[in-house]
Amino acid sequence: MTLRNILLGATMLCAATTPALAFAQDTAPATPAATDDGTETFDDADYGNDIIVTATGRAQRSQDIPIAVNVVGGEQLENSGISDIRGLRQIAPSFQATTGQSTATGVVLRIRGIGTAGDNPGFEPSVGVFVDGVFRARAGLALADLPPIDRVEVLRGPQGTLFGRNTSAGALNIITQKPSFNLGGYAEASYGNLDEIELKAGVTGPVSETLAVRLDGGYHKRDGYIKDVNSDRRFNDLDRWSVRGQALFEKDDVSFRLIADYARTDEQCCGALNTNSGFAQPGTPAFAASAVIQGLAAANGLTGIVTPFNPKDREVAYSPARDLTEKMREWGVSGQLDWDLGGVELTSITAWRDWKATRGMDVDFSGIDRAYRENMPIGMRDFTQEIRLKGTAFDDHVDWLIGGFYLNEKLNYTERTRFGTQGAQYVDAFINALTDAAVPGPTGFQIFQSIPNAPLVGQVLLASNPQLAAAAAQAGVLDTFLTPLPGPQAGQGQVGDRYRVDTEAFALFTHNIIDFNDNVSLTLGLRYNHESKKLDADLQSNLPGCATLQSTRYGLYRQALQGLPSGLGNAIFNLVCNPVVNPEFNGIYRDKRSESKLTGTAKLSVKLDERVMVYGGYDRGYKSGGYNLDRGSFDTAFLGGNGAQASDLEFGNEDVDSFEFGVKTDLSTAFQFNANAFYTELKGYQNLAFEGNNFVVQNFDKVVAQGVELESIIRPAPNLNIMLGYSYIDTEVKDPVAGPDNGLPLTNSPKHVVTGAVTWTPQLSSNVGGLLHVDWRMNSDANTINDPVAVPFTTNDGYTIVNARAGLNFGPDQNYAVEFYVENLFNKYYNITAFPIPEQSASFAVYPAPPRLYGVKLRAKF
């Protein structure tokens, strides 16, 4: 998609969407009443169905708050067929959600191009997720199928005052439907291609005049859309179920809502396509690695890498002995108390979350059995407590709020990366291919002697260097050059790298709205954050060949390797002693860190008249530092490092300064238009990059994100809603030591995004109603990885994703419905994200987007 077409589309659409369902009328505010989250709302009849949000800790019209926010109502979610938070990108142009290696730990949420990427449980998100006021510590913990939703608020920009931890890019505030004092229920059944089956049901009603309950449950399965050519397996399937119960007590000035939920998944995720980038340039290490993989796989009657490569086929070649297991179990309990104390309102939210996942991976992403990750358990337990008091003062000219937040989190993670049955063969064959033209003397040699009749590395080193041979003889270590290293046996590698991180955080905050008069308001917020983390790690790896190579007796051997041309010695060392399994780093490590930060907001809003409000101001955000749970972060002494230190795993915090100016308008009951411009500067931006052998954490010196967001809603008739959107977001890394990222945009950050949604709900007869919904998202070009070698294979040219849904509802109350749906209508392919493949020298893989999905849904309610 060209820039011209993007801009033309933006001009035609006029704006980007704030997905509300209707528009303000020229009436005065109504009397507030209690909402499902314990704050107040307004009667929809008096406010023309305006969307009410709680982004400021109070119930306010979205058009009256000086915050850039997309609001997606439950009806809009239902019409769009959005089942989890990734679907919000279709109708919120500045929001993006991607999934890499794992739906449990590899989910990345971005707002305005800012987000934390990486498959590492030690890394925390930049976009905070809150479900019914409860903080979810990782994005993947909120990726399950959504229960019935009242609304979702996508808050753009730093939310460092009210919304807990780690909201340096923004926040998702998800409010679910609460129990009702009127008896009701629903049931849904869907069937689609790839044998998709989805079942949902729920019931709610009163137990007494003061107590209501609700129970919702769902089951969702679908075959995978990525085919393994070496077996009959399919990856990226769905197999999950959940149940959620609620009880609501309301009497006089007291309300208490209790929620308990439980969910499980058992899936094969996530498959990555080898782009065949290694075949691009004969004579390169990448070409050699690809050829070796094909040869070793063919010897077992398998395919090593799928060729020719057509990403639309979504075919991979994996070892049949390895899988992509991803099992998850999650449960939680929360209670929210709202109590009107007479002039002061108290809100208390207490929650306990327990989440566990078990993962497996074929980490060489090929048909050979080089290496794998086996049954890696990840567990996280969170206790959170938030208390807020709010009221008014000075004849209601000051609307004040004060509160506190506490988090106690225990993270446990065991990594098990191990060698497969062809670990030694791959190393020897790759070294043979690398050294054909790099070293004088016999062409091709090995280190483990797993290939018949090929000379050893040590033999070639001695034959080509008489001085080395003499020195080895004098030192009595000739045998080290003439004896192969012990080869890695299947199952060797990490016995178990066990990490535990205990986090304790608390905050005190205040958020105040000062009304100078009916038209001018000043919002002032301040938050004090304190956080401490304690790391305990016990790392144990068993790799005899690597341990032998690093022993004192092999000192001369290592020096000889270092003298090989073009960094070949380092390459050989990393093949034998991959940082992820290097036993040099075995041991017990302990560390702790603590930090305190002030964040806050200051914004002025002015109503020019009843239809137009302008606002502007400053937000200060912050994301805490932490630990990269990967032994690959350590420095090996062999390659010039200072050896393993616990502090090698540590990374610093992220500070954000953001300035914003905007206008919100209700030009008529049929047209709403908002616009804003922003400038955001991040210092210490946390970037987790996979460099082919290991994950490396960088705190970029500075990242700038700036842009313009437009949003519009048009309602030419009561049953026709048109929501349009455009965002221009320019991100840039400004850090001379950031490597290829310096001077470039952040990955997966398109400059131009256009979104739109059209929903038509005609009444066809007294007993029959209709639904026609179409939504789309147009992205401009963007890199999924900034490595210049990868760009030709992994970049996304501009593309458009279109979803559609059509149906009929029947009956006097139209309680029965049938709908036909399609996602990705035009079957557009794009890369979700990309990474360098381990130990395959400038070969890259991509995670593919889903193909066209379609089906039929039946609904009934009472």
PDB file of C-alpha atoms in Angstrom, residues 533-712:
ATOM      1  CA  LYS A 533      12.369  -7.118  43.065  1.00  0.00           C
ATOM      2  CA  LYS A 534      14.369 -10.038  44.401  1.00  0.00           C
ATOM      3  CA  LEU A 535      15.968 -12.592  42.085  1.00  0.00           C
ATOM      4  CA  ASP A 536      16.910 -16.151  43.015  1.00  0.00           C
ATOM      5  CA  ALA A 537      18.279 -18.356  40.251  1.00  0.00           C
ATOM      6  CA  ASP A 538      19.711 -21.863  40.272  1.00  0.00           C
ATOM      7  CA  LEU A 539      21.175 -22.662  36.842  1.00  0.00           C
ATOM      8  CA  GLN A 540      22.309 -26.166  35.963  1.00  0.00           C
ATOM      9  CA  SER A 541      23.407 -27.313  32.521  1.00  0.00           C
ATOM     10  CA  ASN A 542      25.108 -30.541  31.482  1.00  0.00           C
ATOM     11  CA  LEU A 543      27.192 -30.228  28.307  1.00  0.00           C
ATOM     12  CA  PRO A 544      30.459 -32.241  28.487  1.00  0.00           C
ATOM     13  CA  GLY A 545      31.894 -30.974  25.191  1.00  0.00           C
ATOM     14  CA  CYS A 546      31.553 -27.352  26.232  1.00  0.00           C
ATOM     15  CA  ALA A 547      32.928 -28.035  29.717  1.00  0.00           C
ATOM     16  CA  THR A 548      35.917 -29.810  28.176  1.00  0.00           C
ATOM     17  CA  LEU A 549      36.609 -26.954  25.763  1.00  0.00           C
ATOM     18  CA  GLN A 550      36.639 -24.475  28.674  1.00  0.00           C
ATOM     19  CA  SER A 551      38.923 -26.541  30.916  1.00  0.00           C
ATOM     20  CA  THR A 552      42.447 -25.330  31.760  1.00  0.00           C
ATOM     21  CA  ARG A 553      44.060 -28.042  29.649  1.00  0.00           C
ATOM     22  CA  TYR A 554      42.366 -26.644  26.518  1.00  0.00           C
ATOM     23  CA  GLY A 555      43.777 -23.109  26.897  1.00  0.00           C
ATOM     24  CA  LEU A 556      46.080 -23.414  23.888  1.00  0.00           C
ATOM     25  CA  TYR A 557      43.253 -24.950  21.851  1.00  0.00           C
ATOM     26  CA  ARG A 558      41.004 -21.965  22.620  1.00  0.00           C
ATOM     27  CA  GLN A 559      43.766 -19.520  21.651  1.00  0.00           C
ATOM     28  CA  ALA A 560      44.140 -21.327  18.331  1.00  0.00           C
ATOM     29  CA  LEU A 561      40.402 -21.061  17.694  1.00  0.00           C
ATOM     30  CA  GLN A 562      40.530 -17.323  18.377  1.00  0.00           C
ATOM     31  CA  GLY A 563      43.197 -17.004  15.687  1.00  0.00           C
ATOM     32  CA  LEU A 564      40.952 -18.383  12.938  1.00  0.00           C
ATOM     33  CA  PRO A 565      39.881 -15.851  10.274  1.00  0.00           C
ATOM     34  CA  SER A 566      36.559 -13.983  10.003  1.00  0.00           C
ATOM     35  CA  GLY A 567      35.413 -14.766  13.526  1.00  0.00           C
ATOM     36  CA  LEU A 568      35.253 -18.468  12.687  1.00  0.00           C
ATOM     37  CA  GLY A 569      36.646 -19.415  16.102  1.00  0.00           C
ATOM     38  CA  ASN A 570      33.868 -17.540  17.885  1.00  0.00           C
ATOM     39  CA  ALA A 571      31.309 -19.235  15.649  1.00  0.00           C
ATOM     40  CA  ILE A 572      32.721 -22.674  16.517  1.00  0.00           C
ATOM     41  CA  PHE A 573      32.728 -21.828  20.219  1.00  0.00           C
ATOM     42  CA  ASN A 574      29.067 -20.712  20.103  1.00  0.00           C
ATOM     43  CA  LEU A 575      28.078 -23.869  18.254  1.00  0.00           C
ATOM     44  CA  VAL A 576      29.698 -26.000  20.965  1.00  0.00           C
ATOM     45  CA  CYS A 577      28.795 -23.680  23.869  1.00  0.00           C
ATOM     46  CA  ASN A 578      25.557 -21.941  22.939  1.00  0.00           C
ATOM     47  CA  PRO A 579      25.010 -19.216  25.586  1.00  0.00           C
ATOM     48  CA  VAL A 580      21.617 -20.687  26.464  1.00  0.00           C
ATOM     49  CA  VAL A 581      23.185 -23.968  27.645  1.00  0.00           C
ATOM     50  CA  ASN A 582      26.774 -22.908  28.421  1.00  0.00           C
ATOM     51  CA  PRO A 583      27.765 -24.671  31.684  1.00  0.00           C
ATOM     52  CA  GLU A 584      30.241 -21.843  32.383  1.00  0.00           C
ATOM     53  CA  PHE A 585      27.214 -20.038  33.799  1.00  0.00           C
ATOM     54  CA  ASN A 586      26.089 -22.819  36.162  1.00  0.00           C
ATOM     55  CA  GLY A 587      25.575 -21.720  39.731  1.00  0.00           C
ATOM     56  CA  ILE A 588      23.308 -19.920  42.166  1.00  0.00           C
ATOM     57  CA  TYR A 589      22.640 -16.230  41.615  1.00  0.00           C
ATOM     58  CA  ARG A 590      20.909 -13.751  43.869  1.00  0.00           C
ATOM     59  CA  ASP A 591      20.230 -10.094  43.340  1.00  0.00           C
ATOM     60  CA  LYS A 592      17.765  -7.417  44.346  1.00  0.00           C
ATOM     61  CA  ARG A 593      16.807  -4.005  43.128  1.00  0.00           C
ATOM     62  CA  SER A 594      14.426  -1.298  44.238  1.00  0.00           C
ATOM     63  CA  GLU A 595      13.299   1.991  42.781  1.00  0.00           C
ATOM     64  CA  SER A 596      10.975   4.866  43.527  1.00  0.00           C
ATOM     65  CA  LYS A 597       9.412   7.193  40.986  1.00  0.00           C
ATOM     66  CA  LEU A 598       6.932  10.055  40.806  1.00  0.00           C
ATOM     67  CA  THR A 599       4.446  10.045  37.943  1.00  0.00           C
ATOM     68  CA  GLY A 600       1.456  12.212  37.261  1.00  0.00           C
ATOM     69  CA  THR A 601      -0.633  14.359  34.979  1.00  0.00           C
ATOM     70  CA  ALA A 602      -1.572  18.002  34.467  1.00  0.00           C
ATOM     71  CA  LYS A 603      -4.220  18.875  31.890  1.00  0.00           C
ATOM     72  CA  LEU A 604      -6.376  21.887  31.169  1.00  0.00           C
ATOM     73  CA  SER A 605      -9.703  21.539  29.383  1.00  0.00           C
ATOM     74  CA  VAL A 606     -11.848  24.352  28.056  1.00  0.00           C
ATOM     75  CA  LYS A 607     -15.377  24.043  26.678  1.00  0.00           C
ATOM     76  CA  LEU A 608     -15.737  26.593  23.908  1.00  0.00           C
ATOM     77  CA  ASP A 609     -19.445  25.827  23.922  1.00  0.00           C
ATOM     78  CA  GLU A 610     -21.684  22.852  24.656  1.00  0.00           C
ATOM     79  CA  ARG A 611     -20.428  21.099  21.520  1.00  0.00           C
ATOM     80  CA  VAL A 612     -16.681  21.708  21.527  1.00  0.00           C
ATOM     81  CA  MET A 613     -13.984  21.046  24.134  1.00  0.00           C
ATOM     82  CA  VAL A 614     -10.251  21.642  23.715  1.00  0.00           C
ATOM     83  CA  TYR A 615      -7.638  20.247  26.060  1.00  0.00           C
ATOM     84  CA  GLY A 616      -3.919  19.978  26.469  1.00  0.00           C
ATOM     85  CA  GLY A 617      -1.332  18.957  28.978  1.00  0.00           C
ATOM     86  CA  TYR A 618       1.432  16.699  30.190  1.00  0.00           C
ATOM     87  CA  ASP A 619       1.656  13.090  31.399  1.00  0.00           C
ATOM     88  CA  ARG A 620       4.559  11.442  33.175  1.00  0.00           C
ATOM     89  CA  GLY A 621       4.778   7.668  32.869  1.00  0.00           C
ATOM     90  CA  TYR A 622       7.069   4.951  34.150  1.00  0.00           C
ATOM     91  CA  LYS A 623       7.752   1.243  33.747  1.00  0.00           C
ATOM     92  CA  SER A 624       9.831  -0.599  36.288  1.00  0.00           C
ATOM     93  CA  GLY A 625      13.088  -2.377  35.580  1.00  0.00           C
ATOM     94  CA  GLY A 626      13.637  -6.053  36.207  1.00  0.00           C
ATOM     95  CA  TYR A 627      15.488  -9.204  35.216  1.00  0.00           C
ATOM     96  CA  ASN A 628      15.923 -10.996  31.917  1.00  0.00           C
ATOM     97  CA  LEU A 629      15.391 -14.657  32.780  1.00  0.00           C
ATOM     98  CA  ASP A 630      17.828 -16.084  30.249  1.00  0.00           C
ATOM     99  CA  ARG A 631      21.378 -17.289  30.997  1.00  0.00           C
ATOM    100  CA  GLY A 632      22.303 -16.038  27.524  1.00  0.00           C
ATOM    101  CA  SER A 633      22.538 -12.556  29.053  1.00  0.00           C
ATOM    102  CA  PHE A 634      25.775 -13.515  30.819  1.00  0.00           C
ATOM    103  CA  ASP A 635      29.215 -12.592  29.438  1.00  0.00           C
ATOM    104  CA  THR A 636      31.416 -15.541  28.609  1.00  0.00           C
ATOM    105  CA  ALA A 637      35.056 -15.048  29.487  1.00  0.00           C
ATOM    106  CA  PHE A 638      36.118 -16.929  26.348  1.00  0.00           C
ATOM    107  CA  LEU A 639      34.705 -14.185  24.124  1.00  0.00           C
ATOM    108  CA  GLY A 640      36.186 -11.351  26.193  1.00  0.00           C
ATOM    109  CA  GLY A 641      33.518 -10.948  28.856  1.00  0.00           C
ATOM    110  CA  ASN A 642      34.015 -10.767  32.592  1.00  0.00           C
ATOM    111  CA  GLY A 643      32.111 -13.955  33.336  1.00  0.00           C
ATOM    112  CA  ALA A 644      28.669 -14.435  34.819  1.00  0.00           C
ATOM    113  CA  GLN A 645      27.367 -11.828  37.271  1.00  0.00           C
ATOM    114  CA  ALA A 646      23.801 -11.710  38.621  1.00  0.00           C
ATOM    115  CA  SER A 647      23.694  -8.053  37.558  1.00  0.00           C
ATOM    116  CA  ASP A 648      24.074  -9.196  33.915  1.00  0.00           C
ATOM    117  CA  LEU A 649      20.408 -10.210  34.042  1.00  0.00           C
ATOM    118  CA  GLU A 650      19.257  -6.798  35.237  1.00  0.00           C
ATOM    119  CA  PHE A 651      17.754  -4.062  33.093  1.00  0.00           C
ATOM    120  CA  GLY A 652      16.738  -0.548  34.041  1.00  0.00           C
ATOM    121  CA  ASN A 653      13.416   1.257  34.253  1.00  0.00           C
ATOM    122  CA  GLU A 654      11.712   3.260  31.551  1.00  0.00           C
ATOM    123  CA  ASP A 655      10.652   6.912  31.990  1.00  0.00           C
ATOM    124  CA  VAL A 656       8.117   8.636  29.744  1.00  0.00           C
ATOM    125  CA  ASP A 657       7.289  12.298  29.168  1.00  0.00           C
ATOM    126  CA  SER A 658       4.279  12.941  26.961  1.00  0.00           C
ATOM    127  CA  PHE A 659       2.639  16.150  25.749  1.00  0.00           C
ATOM    128  CA  GLU A 660      -0.756  16.199  24.102  1.00  0.00           C
ATOM    129  CA  PHE A 661      -3.260  18.674  22.665  1.00  0.00           C
ATOM    130  CA  GLY A 662      -6.711  17.751  21.406  1.00  0.00           C
ATOM    131  CA  VAL A 663     -10.254  18.734  20.582  1.00  0.00           C
ATOM    132  CA  LYS A 664     -13.484  16.793  21.124  1.00  0.00           C
ATOM    133  CA  THR A 665     -16.684  17.793  19.399  1.00  0.00           C
ATOM    134  CA  ASP A 666     -20.352  16.841  19.248  1.00  0.00           C
ATOM    135  CA  LEU A 667     -21.222  18.836  16.168  1.00  0.00           C
ATOM    136  CA  SER A 668     -24.676  17.260  16.002  1.00  0.00           C
ATOM    137  CA  THR A 669     -26.517  14.190  17.216  1.00  0.00           C
ATOM    138  CA  ALA A 670     -25.413  12.562  13.949  1.00  0.00           C
ATOM    139  CA  PHE A 671     -21.767  13.564  13.835  1.00  0.00           C
ATOM    140  CA  GLN A 672     -18.932  13.425  16.334  1.00  0.00           C
ATOM    141  CA  PHE A 673     -15.319  14.340  15.591  1.00  0.00           C
ATOM    142  CA  ASN A 674     -12.188  14.247  17.781  1.00  0.00           C
ATOM    143  CA  ALA A 675      -8.573  15.051  16.998  1.00  0.00           C
ATOM    144  CA  ASN A 676      -5.351  15.185  18.966  1.00  0.00           C
ATOM    145  CA  ALA A 677      -1.612  15.588  18.473  1.00  0.00           C
ATOM    146  CA  PHE A 678       1.021  14.136  20.804  1.00  0.00           C
ATOM    147  CA  TYR A 679       4.748  14.039  21.423  1.00  0.00           C
ATOM    148  CA  THR A 680       6.184  11.278  23.629  1.00  0.00           C
ATOM    149  CA  GLU A 681       9.783  10.821  24.711  1.00  0.00           C
ATOM    150  CA  LEU A 682      10.906   7.598  26.364  1.00  0.00           C
ATOM    151  CA  LYS A 683      14.230   7.360  28.185  1.00  0.00           C
ATOM    152  CA  GLY A 684      15.608   3.919  28.929  1.00  0.00           C
ATOM    153  CA  TYR A 685      13.141   2.244  26.544  1.00  0.00           C
ATOM    154  CA  GLN A 686      13.232  -1.491  27.252  1.00  0.00           C
ATOM    155  CA  ASN A 687      13.992  -3.549  24.170  1.00  0.00           C
ATOM    156  CA  LEU A 688      14.352  -7.321  24.229  1.00  0.00           C
ATOM    157  CA  ALA A 689      15.974  -8.632  21.064  1.00  0.00           C
ATOM    158  CA  PHE A 690      16.785 -12.172  20.001  1.00  0.00           C
ATOM    159  CA  GLU A 691      20.204 -12.227  18.362  1.00  0.00           C
ATOM    160  CA  GLY A 692      20.258 -15.738  16.954  1.00  0.00           C
ATOM    161  CA  ASN A 693      21.691 -17.443  20.031  1.00  0.00           C
ATOM    162  CA  ASN A 694      20.145 -15.634  22.973  1.00  0.00           C
ATOM    163  CA  PHE A 695      17.885 -12.822  24.144  1.00  0.00           C
ATOM    164  CA  VAL A 696      19.651  -9.543  24.873  1.00  0.00           C
ATOM    165  CA  VAL A 697      18.104  -6.661  26.817  1.00  0.00           C
ATOM    166  CA  GLN A 698      18.850  -3.089  25.817  1.00  0.00           C
ATOM    167  CA  ASN A 699      17.709   0.090  27.480  1.00  0.00           C
ATOM    168  CA  PHE A 700      17.661   2.450  24.504  1.00  0.00           C
ATOM    169  CA  ASP A 701      18.887   5.902  25.435  1.00  0.00           C
ATOM    170  CA  LYS A 702      15.877   7.581  23.875  1.00  0.00           C
ATOM    171  CA  VAL A 703      12.851   6.732  21.749  1.00  0.00           C
ATOM    172  CA  VAL A 704      10.517   9.385  20.348  1.00  0.00           C
ATOM    173  CA  ALA A 705       6.904   8.761  19.310  1.00  0.00           C
ATOM    174  CA  GLN A 706       4.877  11.592  17.847  1.00  0.00           C
ATOM    175  CA  GLY A 707       1.789  11.834  15.740  1.00  0.00           C
ATOM    176  CA  VAL A 708      -1.793  12.785  15.097  1.00  0.00           C
ATOM    177  CA  GLU A 709      -4.974  10.829  15.794  1.00  0.00           C
ATOM    178  CA  LEU A 710      -8.384  11.585  14.318  1.00  0.00           C
ATOM    179  CA  GLU A 711     -11.659   9.907  15.179  1.00  0.00           C
ATOM    180  CA  SER A 712     -15.167  10.277  13.899  1.00  0.00           C
TER     181      SER A 712
END
